[in-house]
Structures are given as C-alpha cells and as structure tokens.
Amino acid sequence: MTNEDPTGELLADPYAVYDRLRETAPVHRVTGPDGLPVWLVTRYEDVRHGLADPRLSLDKRHSAPGGYRGLGLPPALDANLLNMDPPDHTRIRRLVSRAFTTRRIEELREPVRRIADDLLDAMAGDGRADLVAAYAAPLPITVICELLGVPPQSRRDFREWTDALLMPDPARPGRTGEAMAAVVGFFSELLAHKRARPDDDLLSALIAVREESGPDGTDRLSEDELMSLAFLILFAGYENTVQLIGNAALALLRHPGQLEALRADPGRIGAAVEEFFRYDGPALLALRRFPVEDMTIGGVTVPKGETVLLSLASANRDPGRFPEPGRLDLDRDTAGHVALGHGIHYCLGAPLARLETEVALTALLERFPKLALDVPEHELRRRPSTRARGLLELPVRY
Ligand code: HEM
C-alpha cells in the first residue's frame, strides 16, 4: 500500500492489500486522504482484541486536537451509539436492544419472506434484471422502514443520501451538506408525525422513552440522541445488508458447485450466510477508534489520540485463524468471524441482518433455478467505498 493513496489500492483489491500487510506490516501507519496518520491493523488477534479493548474509544473527543475530522454530521445525527463509549453507550444500547433480540426478530421471518416474494414477482416477467436495484436494495430498505414505522409515502431509495454522506464526491462539494440537511429534515418530519400518531413500531416506542425522560438532567434519551438513534438504525439497518445480499449472490454465481450444493440442501443456509459474512462481508473496516492512552498493538506503540482502523475483512481472511481463507467454503467453521464486530459495539442488528440474508437468498434460489450472471465478470463494478463494500450493479438473467 502506498502512503499517498491508500484507499485507491484498497478499493481495487482490498484482500490482496490486506494479505500483504498481515505478512509485512500488521500494524501499519499510513497517511489518510486528509494527510493525517492512520494506523491500519490487519491480523485477526489484534483486530479482535482491539474491538473489545476499552482503551480504544469511539468518542471523537479522544482524538488528538486538529486530528480526526470525520463526516462533520450535525449533533442531531452525531449523538449515536457508534460515537459513544460507556456509560452513554450502555444507557442507549439498553433502550433499543430489547427490540432486536433473536426471538423478536425471528417473528419477522414471514413478513420478510412476503417482501422478498413480492419483489421476485415483480422481476419474474423480465428474464433479466440488475439484482442490486431490483432485489438486494429494496428488500432491506422495506424491512427496516416497516420495523421503524416509516410510512410508505415517506419511503424512498435512501441510497442516494447514504452515498452522498459516505462517498463524498470532490466534483460536487455541496452534495454532502445538502444530504445532511435533507436527512435532518426527513427525520424531523417523521418524528413529528409519529408523535402525533403513535403506532406499534420502534420509532413510537423510542419516542415514548424520550417523553418519559425527566426535565432536570435525568433524561434517558435526549432529543439529539433520539434522532441520531433513528438515523443510525435506518442507515446501518440497510446499507450493509444490501451489499451483503449482492456479494453473497455473486459469490454463489462464481462457485456453481457450492450453489448446487446449497440448492440441494437449503437447510444449510444459516451456515452459508456466516461464510458469506466472513468471505466478503461489506464492512471492510470497523469504525475509527482513538487510543485514550499510548498503547501497544501487535508490538507497535500507537500514540494516544491518533486514529486506529481495525480491518474486519483482513481479520476474516487471516490464515492463522481461517485455513485457506480466500476459498469460499460453505461448510467451514466460521465461529469467531468479526464481520459484525465484537464487544460492546457488536452489531445491534445482527439477528436481523442474518435473517434478511437467509430469507433473501433462499427465496431467490427457489424462484430462479437458472439464475446466472448476465455480464462477463470483469465488467462488474464495485462501489468506491471501504465502509460498505458491494456492487454498483449485479446484472443477472434467470
Ligand atoms: C450485513 C449486514 C450488517 C453488517 C455487516 C453490520 C456490521 C456492523 C459492524 C461491524 C458493527 C460494529 C462497528 C464497530 O464496532 O466499529 C455494527 C454496529 C451496529 N449495527 Fe450493524 N451491520 C449489519 C446490519 C445491521 C442492521 C440490519 C442493523 C439494524 C437494524 C444494524 C445496526 C447496527 C447498530 C445500531 C450498530 C451500533 C451498535 C453499537 O455501537 O452498540 N446493523 N454493525
């Protein structure tokens, strides 16, 4: 990896870069696009320990002065779990975690299957489609909107906003600010609507928690925290899942033997999804973290306040942990993969992400026995993002 353009090479072939770094420089200091130092950590043990190490803070106030600048989100979106340490993190996580238990989420299996079937019905007549636009994207967006209680008339393809926030385009400098304003406007309206007409959904439940809060600093959920939480759940709730469904479908189309084995024994879908997470999970990197003191990672001293990036994708391809890591093997033991993080910030939506991906792939394979790629593989294009690695399009015929 060059210091000048780490992201360029990473986007083109992240796994090749990570393979090299794990061997030669497992805790590697690079210069980020903004000219600031970033420590990239690539070995499984270091990444897994780092994820659960309380000395690595997610709170930007622990970044060195003049250091990390981040997305520059307004407070109404920024007061979210992924920028927080305990005790704030513990307080808020407890409030939402009840909605995301495996049992609660399992109740969604049939509704999710109906959403998948409707999308497949709409695709069926055409014989070919972009699987991302027609299926992988609308499915998680619809599911998370139903769960939160976003009314149908307010739904849209939120990908445009996420792309503007996560993949800033130097040619369109105003786009990120416009997207932020649009997102704040959207949630202000939505929360007002839900306050006026509460329903049996997650947003109404969170608003109720907010209204119960005391007026004198005993707030259980501040107004900024409420909106930030809604924002995080909506966006974290679909972006990665869209990419995982696309990446998993591509992995199957590239490995016809494993595709056939899965068709022959659909009961293996649960194990298969874990391997899709490990093999080509969308979150290449965990959220940036800041050491609250000088600390040693993998034998290297990392100064307090500098930015640490733990590579989940690299950890999941570490041959010290997963033998022949570059091979897709739906039967392998994937226990301990870190595609959904580890420790107190472990993905809140993990049961939902698993369920959606299982249902999406099962329904797709059942419906289209002749599913195949509709372009040569080298024409497929990836999104220019290390946050949610996925395909811009996945043209298929069936
Ligand atoms: C393929 C799908 C998904 C992947 C790969 C994924 C990945 C992750 C990862 C790696 C983290 C931890 C980040 C870190 O520690 O730096 C995380 C946290 C989180 N995820 Fe997911 N996620 C997925 C789906 C979802 C879904 C469906 C939801 C919500 C409905 C969700 C909500 C969250 C939230 C709220 C957090 C923050 C948890 C905390 O800080 O305590 N995610 N996710």
Short mmCIF file of C-alpha atoms and ligand atoms in Angstrom, two decimals:
data_model
loop_
_atom_site.label_atom_id
_atom_site.label_comp_id
_atom_site.label_asym_id
_atom_site.label_seq_id
_atom_site.Cartn_x
_atom_site.Cartn_y
_atom_site.Cartn_z
CA MET A 1 0.00 0.00 0.00
CA THR A 2 1.35 3.43 -0.82
CA ASN A 3 1.16 6.21 1.72
CA GLU A 4 -0.05 8.60 -0.95
CA ASP A 5 -3.22 6.80 -1.92
CA PRO A 6 -4.08 4.04 0.46
CA THR A 7 -7.72 4.00 -0.42
CA GLY A 8 -7.22 3.73 -4.16
CA GLU A 9 -5.41 0.41 -3.91
CA LEU A 10 -7.66 -0.81 -1.15
CA LEU A 11 -10.77 -0.29 -3.23
CA ALA A 12 -9.37 -2.07 -6.24
CA ASP A 13 -8.38 -5.26 -4.43
CA PRO A 14 -8.63 -4.98 -0.65
CA TYR A 15 -7.86 -8.61 0.06
CA ALA A 16 -4.54 -8.51 -1.82
CA VAL A 17 -3.51 -5.40 0.13
CA TYR A 18 -4.51 -6.98 3.44
CA ASP A 19 -2.69 -10.24 2.64
CA ARG A 20 0.50 -8.27 2.08
CA LEU A 21 0.11 -6.11 5.17
CA ARG A 22 -0.62 -9.02 7.53
CA GLU A 23 2.71 -10.51 6.46
CA THR A 24 4.88 -7.41 6.34
CA ALA A 25 3.35 -4.68 8.49
CA PRO A 26 0.38 -5.91 10.52
CA VAL A 27 0.08 -2.59 12.37
CA HIS A 28 0.81 -0.12 9.63
CA ARG A 29 0.96 3.65 9.80
CA VAL A 30 -0.38 5.25 6.65
CA THR A 31 -1.35 8.76 5.75
CA GLY A 32 -5.08 9.15 5.21
CA PRO A 33 -6.59 11.15 2.35
CA ASP A 34 -6.69 14.21 4.64
CA GLY A 35 -2.95 13.97 5.36
CA LEU A 36 -3.38 12.67 8.92
CA PRO A 37 -1.81 9.50 10.29
CA VAL A 38 -3.96 6.37 10.47
CA TRP A 39 -2.96 3.01 11.96
CA LEU A 40 -4.30 0.10 9.97
CA VAL A 41 -4.49 -3.17 11.94
CA THR A 42 -4.83 -6.36 9.89
CA ARG A 43 -4.16 -9.52 11.95
CA TYR A 44 -7.06 -11.47 13.44
CA GLU A 45 -5.88 -11.49 17.06
CA ASP A 46 -5.04 -7.77 17.07
CA VAL A 47 -8.34 -6.84 15.41
CA ARG A 48 -10.46 -8.98 17.71
CA HIS A 49 -8.73 -7.72 20.85
CA GLY A 50 -8.89 -4.14 19.59
CA LEU A 51 -12.65 -4.36 19.03
CA ALA A 52 -13.22 -5.16 22.70
CA ASP A 53 -10.43 -3.02 24.22
CA PRO A 54 -11.91 -0.19 26.33
CA ARG A 55 -8.75 1.86 25.72
CA LEU A 56 -9.87 2.28 22.12
CA SER A 57 -12.58 4.92 22.29
CA LEU A 58 -15.21 5.67 19.67
CA ASP A 59 -15.77 9.12 21.11
CA LYS A 60 -14.23 11.76 18.83
CA ARG A 61 -13.35 13.86 21.86
CA HIS A 62 -10.50 11.39 22.39
CA SER A 63 -8.95 12.20 19.02
CA ALA A 64 -5.88 14.43 19.09
CA PRO A 65 -6.58 18.18 18.65
CA GLY A 66 -6.50 19.06 14.97
CA GLY A 67 -6.73 15.36 14.19
CA TYR A 68 -9.73 13.34 13.06
CA ARG A 69 -12.45 15.45 11.43
CA GLY A 70 -14.97 12.81 10.42
CA LEU A 71 -18.09 13.35 8.42
CA GLY A 72 -18.99 16.56 10.21
CA LEU A 73 -22.51 15.41 11.00
CA PRO A 74 -24.75 17.85 12.92
CA PRO A 75 -25.42 16.95 16.62
CA ALA A 76 -28.90 15.70 15.72
CA LEU A 77 -27.32 12.83 13.77
CA ASP A 78 -23.98 12.53 15.52
CA ALA A 79 -25.17 11.57 19.04
CA ASN A 80 -25.37 7.90 18.04
CA LEU A 81 -24.07 4.63 19.50
CA LEU A 82 -21.14 4.46 17.13
CA ASN A 83 -19.68 7.70 18.50
CA MET A 84 -20.10 6.77 22.15
CA ASP A 85 -18.38 4.98 24.99
CA PRO A 86 -19.93 3.80 28.26
CA PRO A 87 -21.84 5.00 30.21
CA ASP A 88 -23.84 6.83 27.48
CA HIS A 89 -23.43 3.90 25.13
CA THR A 90 -24.67 1.43 27.75
CA ARG A 91 -27.72 3.55 28.59
CA ILE A 92 -28.86 3.95 24.99
CA ARG A 93 -27.98 0.45 23.83
CA ARG A 94 -30.09 -0.98 26.66
CA LEU A 95 -33.08 1.04 25.48
CA VAL A 96 -33.03 -0.40 21.98
CA SER A 97 -31.62 -3.85 22.45
CA ARG A 98 -34.94 -5.31 23.56
CA ALA A 99 -36.33 -4.67 20.09
CA PHE A 100 -33.52 -6.63 18.47
CA THR A 101 -33.40 -9.95 20.31
CA THR A 102 -33.16 -13.05 18.14
CA ARG A 103 -36.65 -14.06 19.25
CA ARG A 104 -38.27 -10.72 18.34
CA ILE A 105 -36.50 -10.71 15.01
CA GLU A 106 -37.48 -14.31 14.24
CA GLU A 107 -41.11 -13.11 14.24
CA LEU A 108 -40.20 -11.12 11.13
CA ARG A 109 -39.29 -14.20 9.07
CA GLU A 110 -42.67 -14.48 7.37
CA PRO A 111 -43.14 -10.76 6.71
CA VAL A 112 -39.63 -10.61 5.24
CA ARG A 113 -40.39 -13.61 3.05
CA ARG A 114 -43.51 -11.85 1.75
CA ILE A 115 -41.47 -8.76 0.87
CA ALA A 116 -38.93 -10.96 -0.94
CA ASP A 117 -41.67 -12.81 -2.84
CA ASP A 118 -43.30 -9.54 -3.95
CA LEU A 119 -40.00 -8.27 -5.32
CA LEU A 120 -39.35 -11.58 -7.12
CA ASP A 121 -42.88 -11.47 -8.58
CA ALA A 122 -42.12 -8.04 -9.99
CA MET A 123 -38.86 -9.32 -11.52
CA ALA A 124 -40.19 -12.58 -12.86
CA GLY A 125 -41.60 -11.48 -16.22
CA ASP A 126 -38.45 -9.80 -17.49
CA GLY A 127 -35.95 -12.63 -17.57
CA ARG A 128 -33.10 -10.30 -16.65
CA ALA A 129 -32.52 -7.59 -14.05
CA ASP A 130 -29.99 -5.71 -12.00
CA LEU A 131 -30.24 -7.81 -8.85
CA VAL A 132 -28.99 -4.95 -6.65
CA ALA A 133 -31.61 -2.41 -7.77
CA ALA A 134 -34.47 -4.89 -8.15
CA TYR A 135 -33.93 -7.02 -5.07
CA ALA A 136 -30.89 -6.61 -2.79
CA ALA A 137 -31.59 -2.91 -2.14
CA PRO A 138 -35.39 -2.66 -1.84
CA LEU A 139 -35.66 -5.69 0.46
CA PRO A 140 -33.68 -4.35 3.46
CA ILE A 141 -34.97 -0.81 2.91
CA THR A 142 -38.57 -2.05 3.09
CA VAL A 143 -37.85 -4.23 6.13
CA ILE A 144 -36.18 -1.51 8.18
CA CYS A 145 -38.89 1.01 7.25
CA GLU A 146 -41.57 -1.43 8.45
CA LEU A 147 -39.70 -2.10 11.67
CA LEU A 148 -39.14 1.59 12.45
CA GLY A 149 -42.58 2.59 11.22
CA VAL A 150 -41.64 4.82 8.27
CA PRO A 151 -44.97 5.21 6.43
CA PRO A 152 -44.99 4.03 2.80
CA GLN A 153 -45.45 7.56 1.40
CA SER A 154 -42.26 8.72 3.17
CA ARG A 155 -40.09 5.86 1.92
CA ARG A 156 -37.57 6.39 -0.81
CA ASP A 157 -34.37 4.94 -2.09
CA PHE A 158 -32.23 6.21 0.77
CA ARG A 159 -29.10 5.06 -1.06
CA GLU A 160 -28.69 8.46 -2.68
CA TRP A 161 -28.31 10.10 0.75
CA THR A 162 -26.02 7.41 2.12
CA ASP A 163 -23.82 7.63 -0.94
CA ALA A 164 -23.59 11.40 -0.56
CA LEU A 165 -22.63 11.03 3.13
CA LEU A 166 -20.26 8.10 2.83
CA MET A 167 -18.68 8.64 -0.59
CA PRO A 168 -18.09 12.41 -0.86
CA ASP A 169 -17.58 13.43 -4.48
CA PRO A 170 -14.85 16.12 -4.85
CA ALA A 171 -16.56 17.25 -8.06
CA ARG A 172 -19.75 18.07 -6.11
CA PRO A 173 -18.61 19.69 -2.85
CA GLY A 174 -22.10 20.86 -1.82
CA ARG A 175 -23.67 17.42 -2.10
CA THR A 176 -22.73 16.14 1.38
CA GLY A 177 -24.15 19.21 3.15
CA GLU A 178 -27.35 19.03 1.12
CA ALA A 179 -27.75 15.35 2.01
CA MET A 180 -27.27 16.08 5.74
CA ALA A 181 -29.88 18.84 5.66
CA ALA A 182 -32.26 16.53 3.80
CA VAL A 183 -31.72 13.73 6.32
CA VAL A 184 -32.34 16.02 9.33
CA GLY A 185 -35.47 17.39 7.61
CA PHE A 186 -36.70 13.89 6.90
CA PHE A 187 -36.30 12.71 10.50
CA SER A 188 -37.76 15.92 12.00
CA GLU A 189 -40.90 15.42 9.94
CA LEU A 190 -41.06 11.72 10.65
CA LEU A 191 -40.68 12.15 14.42
CA ALA A 192 -43.35 14.89 14.46
CA HIS A 193 -45.68 12.59 12.53
CA LYS A 194 -45.06 9.71 14.95
CA ARG A 195 -45.55 11.95 17.98
CA ALA A 196 -48.93 12.95 16.64
CA ARG A 197 -49.88 9.41 15.64
CA PRO A 198 -48.01 6.80 17.69
CA ASP A 199 -48.21 3.25 16.45
CA ASP A 200 -46.94 -0.21 17.31
CA ASP A 201 -43.45 0.40 15.87
CA LEU A 202 -39.91 1.02 17.04
CA LEU A 203 -39.90 4.79 16.49
CA SER A 204 -43.08 5.24 18.52
CA ALA A 205 -41.54 3.12 21.29
CA LEU A 206 -38.38 5.25 21.30
CA ILE A 207 -40.43 8.46 21.34
CA ALA A 208 -42.32 7.10 24.36
CA VAL A 209 -38.99 6.51 26.11
CA ARG A 210 -37.95 10.08 25.28
CA GLU A 211 -41.22 11.57 26.59
CA GLU A 212 -40.82 9.73 29.90
CA SER A 213 -37.45 11.40 30.42
CA GLY A 214 -37.12 13.82 33.31
CA PRO A 215 -36.71 17.57 32.72
CA ASP A 216 -33.69 18.07 35.00
CA GLY A 217 -30.74 16.23 33.53
CA THR A 218 -32.18 12.81 34.27
CA ASP A 219 -33.05 12.39 30.58
CA ARG A 220 -32.92 8.83 29.44
CA LEU A 221 -32.81 9.91 25.81
CA SER A 222 -32.17 13.46 24.68
CA GLU A 223 -33.81 14.85 21.55
CA ASP A 224 -30.48 14.67 19.65
CA GLU A 225 -29.98 11.10 20.84
CA LEU A 226 -33.46 10.13 19.69
CA MET A 227 -32.94 11.43 16.18
CA SER A 228 -29.39 10.07 16.00
CA LEU A 229 -30.65 6.66 17.02
CA ALA A 230 -33.40 6.67 14.40
CA PHE A 231 -30.81 7.76 11.82
CA LEU A 232 -28.32 5.07 12.83
CA ILE A 233 -30.89 2.28 12.82
CA LEU A 234 -32.33 3.29 9.45
CA PHE A 235 -28.98 3.67 7.71
CA ALA A 236 -26.97 0.96 9.49
CA GLY A 237 -30.09 -1.15 9.09
CA TYR A 238 -29.98 -1.48 5.35
CA GLU A 239 -26.75 -0.24 3.79
CA ASN A 240 -24.60 -3.21 4.77
CA THR A 241 -27.39 -5.72 4.22
CA VAL A 242 -27.90 -4.53 0.64
CA GLN A 243 -24.21 -5.12 -0.05
CA LEU A 244 -24.10 -8.48 1.74
CA ILE A 245 -27.01 -9.88 -0.28
CA GLY A 246 -25.34 -8.73 -3.51
CA ASN A 247 -21.88 -10.03 -2.51
CA ALA A 248 -23.37 -13.38 -1.44
CA ALA A 249 -25.32 -13.78 -4.70
CA LEU A 250 -22.17 -13.04 -6.67
CA ALA A 251 -20.11 -15.48 -4.59
CA LEU A 252 -22.65 -18.23 -5.35
CA LEU A 253 -22.75 -17.43 -9.07
CA ARG A 254 -18.95 -17.65 -9.16
CA HIS A 255 -18.96 -21.03 -7.36
CA PRO A 256 -21.54 -23.18 -9.18
CA GLY A 257 -20.62 -26.33 -7.23
CA GLN A 258 -21.43 -24.67 -3.93
CA LEU A 259 -24.54 -23.09 -5.41
CA GLU A 260 -25.82 -26.54 -6.41
CA ALA A 261 -24.98 -27.99 -3.00
CA LEU A 262 -26.97 -25.24 -1.34
CA ARG A 263 -29.91 -25.73 -3.68
CA ALA A 264 -29.83 -29.45 -2.86
CA ASP A 265 -29.84 -28.78 0.88
CA PRO A 266 -31.44 -25.38 1.61
CA GLY A 267 -31.29 -26.13 5.34
CA ARG A 268 -27.61 -25.16 5.17
CA ILE A 269 -28.44 -21.52 4.51
CA GLY A 270 -27.68 -20.41 8.10
CA ALA A 271 -24.09 -21.72 7.96
CA ALA A 272 -23.72 -20.41 4.41
CA VAL A 273 -24.64 -16.87 5.45
CA GLU A 274 -21.93 -16.92 8.13
CA GLU A 275 -19.43 -17.86 5.44
CA PHE A 276 -20.69 -15.01 3.22
CA PHE A 277 -20.08 -12.64 6.13
CA ARG A 278 -16.56 -13.98 6.56
CA TYR A 279 -15.65 -14.35 2.89
CA ASP A 280 -16.84 -10.98 1.58
CA GLY A 281 -18.60 -9.06 4.32
CA PRO A 282 -19.42 -5.47 3.43
CA ALA A 283 -17.79 -3.71 6.41
CA LEU A 284 -14.11 -3.85 5.49
CA LEU A 285 -13.24 -1.70 8.48
CA ALA A 286 -14.64 -1.17 11.94
CA LEU A 287 -15.43 2.40 12.91
CA ARG A 288 -12.34 4.51 13.62
CA ARG A 289 -11.15 4.31 17.21
CA PHE A 290 -8.88 6.56 19.30
CA PRO A 291 -6.46 5.28 21.98
CA VAL A 292 -7.17 7.07 25.26
CA GLU A 293 -3.51 6.48 26.20
CA ASP A 294 -0.36 5.43 24.33
CA MET A 295 -0.83 1.72 23.78
CA THR A 296 0.82 -1.28 22.17
CA ILE A 297 -0.97 -3.11 19.40
CA GLY A 298 0.75 -6.12 17.86
CA GLY A 299 4.06 -4.97 19.35
CA VAL A 300 3.78 -1.45 17.90
CA THR A 301 3.27 1.68 20.01
CA VAL A 302 0.29 3.70 18.88
CA PRO A 303 0.14 7.23 20.32
CA LYS A 304 -2.87 8.48 22.26
CA GLY A 305 -5.44 10.29 20.11
CA GLU A 306 -4.33 9.01 16.71
CA THR A 307 -6.77 7.14 14.51
CA VAL A 308 -6.89 3.34 14.56
CA LEU A 309 -8.66 1.34 11.86
CA LEU A 310 -9.27 -2.32 12.63
CA SER A 311 -9.74 -4.26 9.41
CA LEU A 312 -12.57 -6.74 9.83
CA ALA A 313 -12.15 -8.06 6.30
CA SER A 314 -8.46 -8.69 6.85
CA ALA A 315 -9.07 -10.46 10.17
CA ASN A 316 -11.61 -12.69 8.46
CA ARG A 317 -9.02 -13.63 5.83
CA ASP A 318 -6.19 -14.29 8.29
CA PRO A 319 -4.85 -17.79 7.52
CA GLY A 320 -3.72 -18.03 11.16
CA ARG A 321 -7.39 -18.22 12.07
CA PHE A 322 -9.23 -19.47 8.97
CA PRO A 323 -7.30 -22.02 6.87
CA GLU A 324 -7.26 -21.22 3.12
CA PRO A 325 -9.16 -18.03 3.85
CA GLY A 326 -9.57 -16.99 0.21
CA ARG A 327 -11.61 -20.11 -0.55
CA LEU A 328 -15.39 -19.92 -0.26
CA ASP A 329 -16.40 -22.97 1.73
CA LEU A 330 -19.99 -23.06 2.93
CA ASP A 331 -19.15 -25.95 5.26
CA ARG A 332 -16.27 -24.34 7.08
CA ASP A 333 -16.17 -23.42 10.76
CA THR A 334 -16.72 -19.66 10.74
CA ALA A 335 -17.00 -19.24 14.51
CA GLY A 336 -15.35 -16.07 15.71
CA HIS A 337 -15.55 -14.12 12.43
CA VAL A 338 -15.67 -10.40 13.09
CA ALA A 339 -17.78 -9.22 10.14
CA LEU A 340 -20.36 -7.92 12.63
CA GLY A 341 -17.80 -6.59 15.09
CA HIS A 342 -17.13 -7.85 18.60
CA GLY A 343 -17.50 -6.50 22.14
CA ILE A 344 -19.91 -3.82 23.32
CA HIS A 345 -20.46 -2.34 19.85
CA TYR A 346 -21.21 -5.76 18.31
CA CYS A 347 -23.81 -5.17 15.60
CA LEU A 348 -27.16 -4.47 17.19
CA GLY A 349 -28.92 -5.65 14.04
CA ALA A 350 -27.00 -8.92 13.68
CA PRO A 351 -30.08 -11.18 14.05
CA LEU A 352 -31.96 -9.06 11.50
CA ALA A 353 -29.06 -8.98 9.03
CA ARG A 354 -28.78 -12.77 9.25
CA LEU A 355 -32.50 -13.34 8.85
CA GLU A 356 -32.83 -10.99 5.87
CA THR A 357 -29.88 -12.53 4.06
CA GLU A 358 -31.08 -16.08 4.70
CA VAL A 359 -34.59 -15.32 3.51
CA ALA A 360 -33.42 -13.25 0.51
CA LEU A 361 -31.09 -15.97 -0.80
CA THR A 362 -33.49 -18.84 -0.11
CA ALA A 363 -36.36 -17.14 -1.92
CA LEU A 364 -34.12 -16.13 -4.83
CA LEU A 365 -32.72 -19.63 -5.40
CA GLU A 366 -36.15 -21.23 -5.11
CA ARG A 367 -37.69 -18.84 -7.61
CA PHE A 368 -34.96 -18.83 -10.27
CA PRO A 369 -33.38 -22.27 -10.83
CA LYS A 370 -31.40 -20.92 -13.83
CA LEU A 371 -30.01 -17.79 -12.22
CA ALA A 372 -26.79 -16.68 -13.97
CA LEU A 373 -24.57 -13.64 -14.41
CA ASP A 374 -25.61 -11.56 -17.40
CA VAL A 375 -22.25 -9.83 -18.00
CA PRO A 376 -18.66 -11.07 -18.04
CA GLU A 377 -17.33 -10.97 -14.50
CA HIS A 378 -14.64 -8.37 -15.26
CA GLU A 379 -17.36 -5.86 -16.17
CA LEU A 380 -18.82 -5.85 -12.66
CA ARG A 381 -18.07 -2.64 -10.81
CA ARG A 382 -17.64 -2.21 -7.06
CA ARG A 383 -18.84 0.77 -5.05
CA PRO A 384 -15.93 3.10 -4.26
CA SER A 385 -16.32 2.58 -0.51
CA THR A 386 -14.45 0.79 2.27
CA ARG A 387 -17.43 1.20 4.59
CA ALA A 388 -19.91 -0.85 2.62
CA ARG A 389 -18.11 -2.97 0.06
CA GLY A 390 -20.56 -4.06 -2.58
CA LEU A 391 -21.53 -3.98 -6.21
CA LEU A 392 -22.86 -0.98 -8.07
CA GLU A 393 -24.89 -3.37 -10.20
CA LEU A 394 -25.31 -7.13 -10.48
CA PRO A 395 -26.86 -7.91 -13.88
CA VAL A 396 -28.40 -11.40 -13.88
CA ARG A 397 -30.66 -13.48 -16.13
CA TYR A 398 -32.97 -16.21 -14.97
C1 HEM B 1 -24.78 -7.24 6.56
C2 HEM B 1 -25.28 -6.50 7.46
C3 HEM B 1 -24.54 -5.79 8.57
C4 HEM B 1 -23.19 -5.70 8.82
C5 HEM B 1 -22.03 -6.31 8.05
C6 HEM B 1 -23.06 -4.89 10.00
C7 HEM B 1 -21.84 -4.60 10.61
C8 HEM B 1 -21.70 -3.92 11.81
C9 HEM B 1 -20.45 -3.76 12.50
C10 HEM B 1 -19.11 -4.29 12.03
C11 HEM B 1 -20.70 -3.04 13.63
C12 HEM B 1 -19.69 -2.65 14.71
C13 HEM B 1 -18.83 -1.49 14.27
C14 HEM B 1 -17.68 -1.22 15.19
O1 HEM B 1 -17.58 -1.76 16.31
O2 HEM B 1 -16.80 -0.43 14.80
C15 HEM B 1 -22.12 -2.74 13.64
C16 HEM B 1 -22.76 -1.99 14.60
C17 HEM B 1 -24.09 -1.65 14.51
N1 HEM B 1 -25.03 -2.13 13.62
FE1 HEM B 1 -24.69 -3.39 12.11
N2 HEM B 1 -24.29 -4.49 10.43
C18 HEM B 1 -25.24 -5.02 9.58
C19 HEM B 1 -26.61 -4.89 9.68
C20 HEM B 1 -27.26 -4.12 10.61
C21 HEM B 1 -28.69 -3.99 10.74
C22 HEM B 1 -29.72 -4.73 9.89
C23 HEM B 1 -28.91 -3.08 11.73
C24 HEM B 1 -30.18 -2.53 12.33
C25 HEM B 1 -31.32 -2.81 12.23
C26 HEM B 1 -27.63 -2.67 12.25
C27 HEM B 1 -27.45 -1.76 13.26
C28 HEM B 1 -26.24 -1.54 13.90
C29 HEM B 1 -26.10 -0.64 15.03
C30 HEM B 1 -27.20 0.20 15.67
C31 HEM B 1 -24.75 -0.70 15.42
C32 HEM B 1 -24.08 0.06 16.57
C33 HEM B 1 -24.04 -0.81 17.78
C34 HEM B 1 -23.31 -0.19 18.95
O3 HEM B 1 -22.50 0.73 18.76
O4 HEM B 1 -23.57 -0.64 20.08
N3 HEM B 1 -26.65 -3.32 11.54
N4 HEM B 1 -22.71 -3.30 12.53
#
